[in-house]
Amino acid sequence: GENVEQHPSTLSVQEGDSAVIKCTYSDSASNYFPWYKQELGKRPQLIIDIRSNVGEKKDQRIAVTLNKTAKHFSLHITETQPEDSAVYFCAASLLSNDYKLSFGAGTTVTVRA
Amino acid sequence: DVKVTQSSRYLVKRTGEKVFLECVQDMDHENMFWYRQDPGLGLRLIYFSYDVKMKEKGDIPEGYSVSREKKERFSLILESASTNQTSMYLCASSQRQSGKKETQYFGPGTRLLVL
């Protein structure tokens, strides 16, 4: 099955700086890569996703890049704000009827004011 | 707005008890999932279902079973609870059709403590 590794496990950044989280996956057939954000005490929510037919996707201060050859993808958060403090999970999936996701272990991001 | 609800936010059970965790979604989603979340391990898939009465094992099904008698409801059953099943349990649902419908919507979670 798919194995997703995520680094770092914790990340502390100064407000206004950038944060980068990296994930690698094992199954070259995977073609869908979402990122979920979980604020303290709340449920995970999708913040951005990318399919294997594109290399980069942006949504305001958030961007995701994908390198299919190397089987890794990254989340980039620019101009970090206190509300970006959360646990971020990457995931990989082979798009099919079940859309089963394999998640990374998570990265706890703390934005220092 | 998609709404996924779980029957309890907190649950305390004794070792050996049979435990039922209920999940209900109101968006007519075909796919439903049960995960457990543990620090440093992320979200691990226990079971999923892509249709009524259908179920598939995830990565860690041992000690668990599931039931999907109705499309909107997916139940996780711990036949005989053990202390190593103390965890946060998250339910999720998603549509089946491809396109921009792959998003999994999560419930608020049930924090289970087995004594």
PDB file of C-alpha atoms in Angstrom:
ATOM      1  CA  GLY A   1       0.000   0.000   0.000  1.00  0.00           C
ATOM      2  CA  GLU A   2       0.888   3.663  -0.127  1.00  0.00           C
ATOM      3  CA  ASN A   3       3.344   5.008   2.444  1.00  0.00           C
ATOM      4  CA  VAL A   4       3.534   8.761   3.029  1.00  0.00           C
ATOM      5  CA  GLU A   5       6.334  10.334   5.039  1.00  0.00           C
ATOM      6  CA  GLN A   6       6.111  13.923   6.260  1.00  0.00           C
ATOM      7  CA  HIS A   7       8.814  16.272   7.555  1.00  0.00           C
ATOM      8  CA  PRO A   8       9.396  18.061   9.795  1.00  0.00           C
ATOM      9  CA  SER A   9       7.204  16.881  12.646  1.00  0.00           C
ATOM     10  CA  THR A  10       7.306  20.325  14.254  1.00  0.00           C
ATOM     11  CA  LEU A  11       8.014  23.731  12.769  1.00  0.00           C
ATOM     12  CA  SER A  12       8.299  27.064  14.543  1.00  0.00           C
ATOM     13  CA  VAL A  13       8.422  30.231  12.440  1.00  0.00           C
ATOM     14  CA  GLN A  14       8.380  33.942  13.104  1.00  0.00           C
ATOM     15  CA  GLU A  15       5.251  35.729  12.003  1.00  0.00           C
ATOM     16  CA  GLY A  16       5.702  36.958   8.470  1.00  0.00           C
ATOM     17  CA  ASP A  17       8.247  34.278   7.548  1.00  0.00           C
ATOM     18  CA  SER A  18       7.572  31.328   5.248  1.00  0.00           C
ATOM     19  CA  ALA A  19       6.905  27.736   6.260  1.00  0.00           C
ATOM     20  CA  VAL A  20       7.609  24.681   4.147  1.00  0.00           C
ATOM     21  CA  ILE A  21       6.446  21.131   4.810  1.00  0.00           C
ATOM     22  CA  LYS A  22       7.631  18.228   2.695  1.00  0.00           C
ATOM     23  CA  CYS A  23       6.102  14.832   1.991  1.00  0.00           C
ATOM     24  CA  THR A  24       7.246  11.808   0.050  1.00  0.00           C
ATOM     25  CA  TYR A  25       5.105   8.963  -1.205  1.00  0.00           C
ATOM     26  CA  SER A  26       5.906   5.436  -2.287  1.00  0.00           C
ATOM     27  CA  ASP A  27       3.300   4.465  -4.890  1.00  0.00           C
ATOM     28  CA  SER A  28       4.077   6.000  -8.274  1.00  0.00           C
ATOM     29  CA  ALA A  29       0.454   5.407  -9.309  1.00  0.00           C
ATOM     30  CA  SER A  30      -0.837   7.944  -6.755  1.00  0.00           C
ATOM     31  CA  ASN A  31      -2.311  10.929  -8.537  1.00  0.00           C
ATOM     32  CA  TYR A  32      -4.077  13.076  -5.962  1.00  0.00           C
ATOM     33  CA  PHE A  33      -2.373  14.934  -3.113  1.00  0.00           C
ATOM     34  CA  PRO A  34      -4.447  16.951  -0.631  1.00  0.00           C
ATOM     35  CA  TRP A  35      -3.352  18.922   2.394  1.00  0.00           C
ATOM     36  CA  TYR A  36      -5.476  19.155   5.516  1.00  0.00           C
ATOM     37  CA  LYS A  37      -5.212  21.641   8.355  1.00  0.00           C
ATOM     38  CA  GLN A  38      -6.327  20.804  11.860  1.00  0.00           C
ATOM     39  CA  GLU A  39      -6.559  23.612  14.370  1.00  0.00           C
ATOM     40  CA  LEU A  40      -6.400  22.751  18.044  1.00  0.00           C
ATOM     41  CA  GLY A  41      -9.540  20.915  19.114  1.00  0.00           C
ATOM     42  CA  LYS A  42     -11.095  21.056  15.674  1.00  0.00           C
ATOM     43  CA  ARG A  43     -11.630  18.699  12.774  1.00  0.00           C
ATOM     44  CA  PRO A  44      -9.200  18.439   9.832  1.00  0.00           C
ATOM     45  CA  GLN A  45     -10.204  20.551   6.860  1.00  0.00           C
ATOM     46  CA  LEU A  46      -8.939  20.535   3.297  1.00  0.00           C
ATOM     47  CA  ILE A  47      -6.890  23.641   2.488  1.00  0.00           C
ATOM     48  CA  ILE A  48      -5.453  22.809  -0.922  1.00  0.00           C
ATOM     49  CA  ASP A  49      -4.948  19.834  -3.211  1.00  0.00           C
ATOM     50  CA  ILE A  50      -3.107  19.003  -6.385  1.00  0.00           C
ATOM     51  CA  ARG A  51      -3.419  16.368  -9.041  1.00  0.00           C
ATOM     52  CA  SER A  52      -0.529  14.703 -10.786  1.00  0.00           C
ATOM     53  CA  ASN A  53      -1.166  16.477 -14.075  1.00  0.00           C
ATOM     54  CA  VAL A  54       0.076  19.794 -12.664  1.00  0.00           C
ATOM     55  CA  GLY A  55       3.291  20.758 -10.951  1.00  0.00           C
ATOM     56  CA  GLU A  56       2.159  23.666  -8.812  1.00  0.00           C
ATOM     57  CA  LYS A  57      -0.999  25.213  -7.451  1.00  0.00           C
ATOM     58  CA  LYS A  58      -1.508  28.419  -5.490  1.00  0.00           C
ATOM     59  CA  ASP A  59      -4.288  29.795  -3.354  1.00  0.00           C
ATOM     60  CA  GLN A  60      -3.456  33.166  -1.841  1.00  0.00           C
ATOM     61  CA  ARG A  61      -0.649  32.562   0.704  1.00  0.00           C
ATOM     62  CA  ILE A  62      -0.646  28.803   0.242  1.00  0.00           C
ATOM     63  CA  ALA A  63       1.010  26.846  -2.552  1.00  0.00           C
ATOM     64  CA  VAL A  64       1.684  23.200  -3.214  1.00  0.00           C
ATOM     65  CA  THR A  65       4.353  21.800  -5.532  1.00  0.00           C
ATOM     66  CA  LEU A  66       4.609  18.284  -6.882  1.00  0.00           C
ATOM     67  CA  ASN A  67       7.594  16.414  -8.264  1.00  0.00           C
ATOM     68  CA  LYS A  68       6.282  13.163  -9.714  1.00  0.00           C
ATOM     69  CA  THR A  69       9.698  11.893 -10.714  1.00  0.00           C
ATOM     70  CA  ALA A  70      11.050  12.202  -7.193  1.00  0.00           C
ATOM     71  CA  LYS A  71       7.680  11.299  -5.644  1.00  0.00           C
ATOM     72  CA  HIS A  72       7.539  14.242  -3.307  1.00  0.00           C
ATOM     73  CA  PHE A  73       5.284  17.218  -2.780  1.00  0.00           C
ATOM     74  CA  SER A  74       5.476  20.249  -0.553  1.00  0.00           C
ATOM     75  CA  LEU A  75       3.249  22.823   1.115  1.00  0.00           C
ATOM     76  CA  HIS A  76       4.455  26.413   1.174  1.00  0.00           C
ATOM     77  CA  ILE A  77       2.878  29.049   3.412  1.00  0.00           C
ATOM     78  CA  THR A  78       4.085  32.607   2.863  1.00  0.00           C
ATOM     79  CA  GLU A  79       3.723  35.600   5.184  1.00  0.00           C
ATOM     80  CA  THR A  80       2.688  33.378   8.059  1.00  0.00           C
ATOM     81  CA  GLN A  81       0.137  34.653  10.549  1.00  0.00           C
ATOM     82  CA  PRO A  82      -0.824  33.426  14.032  1.00  0.00           C
ATOM     83  CA  GLU A  83      -3.939  31.762  12.600  1.00  0.00           C
ATOM     84  CA  ASP A  84      -1.684  29.511  10.539  1.00  0.00           C
ATOM     85  CA  SER A  85      -0.686  27.743  13.762  1.00  0.00           C
ATOM     86  CA  ALA A  86      -2.114  24.221  13.426  1.00  0.00           C
ATOM     87  CA  VAL A  87      -1.269  20.638  12.557  1.00  0.00           C
ATOM     88  CA  TYR A  88      -0.923  20.069   8.819  1.00  0.00           C
ATOM     89  CA  PHE A  89      -1.360  16.672   7.206  1.00  0.00           C
ATOM     90  CA  CYS A  90      -0.361  15.681   3.711  1.00  0.00           C
ATOM     91  CA  ALA A  91      -2.005  12.732   1.985  1.00  0.00           C
ATOM     92  CA  ALA A  92      -1.782  10.732  -1.207  1.00  0.00           C
ATOM     93  CA  SER A  93      -4.391   8.802  -3.118  1.00  0.00           C
ATOM     94  CA  LEU A  94      -5.064   6.953  -6.282  1.00  0.00           C
ATOM     95  CA  LEU A  95      -8.225   8.512  -7.643  1.00  0.00           C
ATOM     96  CA  SER A  96     -10.790   5.799  -7.938  1.00  0.00           C
ATOM     97  CA  ASN A  97     -14.211   5.071  -6.615  1.00  0.00           C
ATOM     98  CA  ASP A  98     -13.138   4.884  -3.017  1.00  0.00           C
ATOM     99  CA  TYR A  99     -10.708   7.851  -2.833  1.00  0.00           C
ATOM    100  CA  LYS A 100      -8.893   6.197   0.019  1.00  0.00           C
ATOM    101  CA  LEU A 101      -6.278   8.570   1.423  1.00  0.00           C
ATOM    102  CA  SER A 102      -2.961   7.665   3.029  1.00  0.00           C
ATOM    103  CA  PHE A 103      -1.921  10.391   5.452  1.00  0.00           C
ATOM    104  CA  GLY A 104       1.432  11.573   6.654  1.00  0.00           C
ATOM    105  CA  ALA A 105       2.127  11.790  10.387  1.00  0.00           C
ATOM    106  CA  GLY A 106       1.473  15.520  10.540  1.00  0.00           C
ATOM    107  CA  THR A 107       3.481  18.707  11.130  1.00  0.00           C
ATOM    108  CA  THR A 108       2.738  20.978  14.064  1.00  0.00           C
ATOM    109  CA  VAL A 109       3.303  24.543  12.918  1.00  0.00           C
ATOM    110  CA  THR A 110       3.682  27.302  15.490  1.00  0.00           C
ATOM    111  CA  VAL A 111       3.789  30.899  14.327  1.00  0.00           C
ATOM    112  CA  ARG A 112       5.546  33.144  16.877  1.00  0.00           C
ATOM    113  CA  ALA A 113       4.229  36.679  17.147  1.00  0.00           C
TER     114      ALA A 113
ATOM    115  CA  ASP B   1     -22.465  23.066   4.092  1.00  0.00           C
ATOM    116  CA  VAL B   2     -21.498  19.450   4.531  1.00  0.00           C
ATOM    117  CA  LYS B   3     -22.227  18.235   7.988  1.00  0.00           C
ATOM    118  CA  VAL B   4     -20.631  15.157   9.487  1.00  0.00           C
ATOM    119  CA  THR B   5     -21.618  14.414  13.039  1.00  0.00           C
ATOM    120  CA  GLN B   6     -20.402  11.866  15.539  1.00  0.00           C
ATOM    121  CA  SER B   7     -22.507  10.546  18.387  1.00  0.00           C
ATOM    122  CA  SER B   8     -20.147  11.461  21.226  1.00  0.00           C
ATOM    123  CA  ARG B   9     -17.268  13.889  21.727  1.00  0.00           C
ATOM    124  CA  TYR B  10     -15.908  12.034  24.751  1.00  0.00           C
ATOM    125  CA  LEU B  11     -16.383   8.453  25.836  1.00  0.00           C
ATOM    126  CA  VAL B  12     -15.001   6.462  28.759  1.00  0.00           C
ATOM    127  CA  LYS B  13     -15.300   2.674  28.643  1.00  0.00           C
ATOM    128  CA  ARG B  14     -13.927  -0.289  30.555  1.00  0.00           C
ATOM    129  CA  THR B  15     -11.690  -2.984  29.104  1.00  0.00           C
ATOM    130  CA  GLY B  16     -13.774  -5.711  27.495  1.00  0.00           C
ATOM    131  CA  GLU B  17     -16.822  -3.553  26.856  1.00  0.00           C
ATOM    132  CA  LYS B  18     -18.426  -3.420  23.436  1.00  0.00           C
ATOM    133  CA  VAL B  19     -18.259   0.118  22.090  1.00  0.00           C
ATOM    134  CA  PHE B  20     -20.284   1.705  19.301  1.00  0.00           C
ATOM    135  CA  LEU B  21     -19.198   4.910  17.608  1.00  0.00           C
ATOM    136  CA  GLU B  22     -21.761   6.418  15.267  1.00  0.00           C
ATOM    137  CA  CYS B  23     -21.215   8.761  12.348  1.00  0.00           C
ATOM    138  CA  VAL B  24     -23.879  10.487  10.268  1.00  0.00           C
ATOM    139  CA  GLN B  25     -23.459  12.668   7.171  1.00  0.00           C
ATOM    140  CA  ASP B  26     -26.156  14.712   5.502  1.00  0.00           C
ATOM    141  CA  MET B  27     -24.718  15.218   2.003  1.00  0.00           C
ATOM    142  CA  ASP B  28     -25.664  11.922   0.376  1.00  0.00           C
ATOM    143  CA  HIS B  29     -21.996  10.916   0.134  1.00  0.00           C
ATOM    144  CA  GLU B  30     -21.232   7.425  -1.073  1.00  0.00           C
ATOM    145  CA  ASN B  31     -17.873   7.043   0.684  1.00  0.00           C
ATOM    146  CA  MET B  32     -17.411   6.976   4.429  1.00  0.00           C
ATOM    147  CA  PHE B  33     -14.269   6.384   6.463  1.00  0.00           C
ATOM    148  CA  TRP B  34     -13.145   5.727  10.016  1.00  0.00           C
ATOM    149  CA  TYR B  35      -9.707   6.866  11.174  1.00  0.00           C
ATOM    150  CA  ARG B  36      -7.916   6.913  14.459  1.00  0.00           C
ATOM    151  CA  GLN B  37      -5.590   9.782  15.278  1.00  0.00           C
ATOM    152  CA  ASP B  38      -2.650   9.329  17.600  1.00  0.00           C
ATOM    153  CA  PRO B  39       0.203  11.789  18.285  1.00  0.00           C
ATOM    154  CA  GLY B  40       3.095  11.264  15.901  1.00  0.00           C
ATOM    155  CA  LEU B  41       1.180   8.726  13.826  1.00  0.00           C
ATOM    156  CA  GLY B  42      -1.192  10.969  11.925  1.00  0.00           C
ATOM    157  CA  LEU B  43      -4.496   9.642  10.677  1.00  0.00           C
ATOM    158  CA  ARG B  44      -4.642   5.901  10.164  1.00  0.00           C
ATOM    159  CA  LEU B  45      -7.495   4.340   8.231  1.00  0.00           C
ATOM    160  CA  ILE B  46      -9.395   1.633  10.093  1.00  0.00           C
ATOM    161  CA  TYR B  47     -12.225   0.819   7.672  1.00  0.00           C
ATOM    162  CA  PHE B  48     -14.027   2.468   4.820  1.00  0.00           C
ATOM    163  CA  SER B  49     -17.219   1.942   2.885  1.00  0.00           C
ATOM    164  CA  TYR B  50     -18.086   3.048  -0.629  1.00  0.00           C
ATOM    165  CA  ASP B  51     -21.680   1.916  -0.585  1.00  0.00           C
ATOM    166  CA  VAL B  52     -24.414   0.666   1.691  1.00  0.00           C
ATOM    167  CA  LYS B  53     -23.554  -2.722   3.182  1.00  0.00           C
ATOM    168  CA  MET B  54     -20.093  -2.535   1.609  1.00  0.00           C
ATOM    169  CA  LYS B  55     -16.964  -2.343   3.745  1.00  0.00           C
ATOM    170  CA  GLU B  56     -13.258  -2.553   3.121  1.00  0.00           C
ATOM    171  CA  LYS B  57     -10.419  -2.953   5.587  1.00  0.00           C
ATOM    172  CA  GLY B  58      -8.047  -0.071   5.939  1.00  0.00           C
ATOM    173  CA  ASP B  59      -4.549  -0.156   7.344  1.00  0.00           C
ATOM    174  CA  ILE B  60      -5.369  -1.079  10.963  1.00  0.00           C
ATOM    175  CA  PRO B  61      -8.660  -3.051  11.074  1.00  0.00           C
ATOM    176  CA  GLU B  62      -7.680  -5.465  13.853  1.00  0.00           C
ATOM    177  CA  GLY B  63      -9.990  -5.222  16.848  1.00  0.00           C
ATOM    178  CA  TYR B  64     -12.615  -3.229  14.952  1.00  0.00           C
ATOM    179  CA  SER B  65     -15.653  -3.887  12.800  1.00  0.00           C
ATOM    180  CA  VAL B  66     -18.056  -1.591  10.977  1.00  0.00           C
ATOM    181  CA  SER B  67     -21.641  -1.439   9.848  1.00  0.00           C
ATOM    182  CA  ARG B  68     -23.263   0.549   7.041  1.00  0.00           C
ATOM    183  CA  GLU B  69     -26.946  -0.257   6.901  1.00  0.00           C
ATOM    184  CA  LYS B  70     -27.958   3.169   5.588  1.00  0.00           C
ATOM    185  CA  LYS B  71     -26.129   5.490   3.238  1.00  0.00           C
ATOM    186  CA  GLU B  72     -25.881   8.324   5.739  1.00  0.00           C
ATOM    187  CA  ARG B  73     -24.684   6.290   8.709  1.00  0.00           C
ATOM    188  CA  PHE B  74     -21.418   4.451   9.311  1.00  0.00           C
ATOM    189  CA  SER B  75     -20.772   2.781  12.641  1.00  0.00           C
ATOM    190  CA  LEU B  76     -17.475   1.682  14.141  1.00  0.00           C
ATOM    191  CA  ILE B  77     -17.622  -1.182  16.621  1.00  0.00           C
ATOM    192  CA  LEU B  78     -15.018  -2.200  19.141  1.00  0.00           C
ATOM    193  CA  GLU B  79     -16.052  -5.754  19.967  1.00  0.00           C
ATOM    194  CA  SER B  80     -14.016  -5.900  23.181  1.00  0.00           C
ATOM    195  CA  ALA B  81     -12.354  -2.634  24.023  1.00  0.00           C
ATOM    196  CA  SER B  82      -8.725  -2.689  25.078  1.00  0.00           C
ATOM    197  CA  THR B  83      -6.525   0.034  26.552  1.00  0.00           C
ATOM    198  CA  ASN B  84      -4.504   0.315  23.324  1.00  0.00           C
ATOM    199  CA  GLN B  85      -7.668   1.485  21.596  1.00  0.00           C
ATOM    200  CA  THR B  86      -7.649   4.672  23.635  1.00  0.00           C
ATOM    201  CA  SER B  87      -7.484   7.291  20.904  1.00  0.00           C
ATOM    202  CA  MET B  88      -9.249  10.017  18.949  1.00  0.00           C
ATOM    203  CA  TYR B  89     -11.597   8.533  16.348  1.00  0.00           C
ATOM    204  CA  LEU B  90     -12.491  10.569  13.293  1.00  0.00           C
ATOM    205  CA  CYS B  91     -15.190   9.825  10.766  1.00  0.00           C
ATOM    206  CA  ALA B  92     -15.126  11.280   7.253  1.00  0.00           C
ATOM    207  CA  SER B  93     -17.224  11.190   4.106  1.00  0.00           C
ATOM    208  CA  SER B  94     -16.750  12.046   0.428  1.00  0.00           C
ATOM    209  CA  GLN B  95     -18.527  11.808  -2.869  1.00  0.00           C
ATOM    210  CA  ARG B  96     -17.661   9.082  -5.313  1.00  0.00           C
ATOM    211  CA  GLN B  97     -17.724  10.968  -8.590  1.00  0.00           C
ATOM    212  CA  SER B  98     -14.432  12.264  -9.896  1.00  0.00           C
ATOM    213  CA  GLY B  99     -13.775  15.912 -10.545  1.00  0.00           C
ATOM    214  CA  LYS B 100     -13.591  18.317  -7.667  1.00  0.00           C
ATOM    215  CA  LYS B 101     -15.425  16.010  -5.328  1.00  0.00           C
ATOM    216  CA  GLU B 102     -12.588  14.140  -3.693  1.00  0.00           C
ATOM    217  CA  THR B 103     -12.607  16.230  -0.538  1.00  0.00           C
ATOM    218  CA  GLN B 104     -13.079  14.249   2.622  1.00  0.00           C
ATOM    219  CA  TYR B 105     -15.216  16.022   5.199  1.00  0.00           C
ATOM    220  CA  PHE B 106     -14.461  15.114   8.767  1.00  0.00           C
ATOM    221  CA  GLY B 107     -16.596  14.866  11.842  1.00  0.00           C
ATOM    222  CA  PRO B 108     -15.584  16.532  15.127  1.00  0.00           C
ATOM    223  CA  GLY B 109     -14.032  13.356  16.495  1.00  0.00           C
ATOM    224  CA  THR B 110     -14.716  11.103  19.468  1.00  0.00           C
ATOM    225  CA  ARG B 111     -12.055  10.932  22.139  1.00  0.00           C
ATOM    226  CA  LEU B 112     -12.255   7.431  23.604  1.00  0.00           C
ATOM    227  CA  LEU B 113     -10.604   6.447  26.852  1.00  0.00           C
ATOM    228  CA  VAL B 114     -10.514   2.750  27.707  1.00  0.00           C
ATOM    229  CA  LEU B 115      -9.737   2.028  31.346  1.00  0.00           C
TER     230      LEU B 115
END
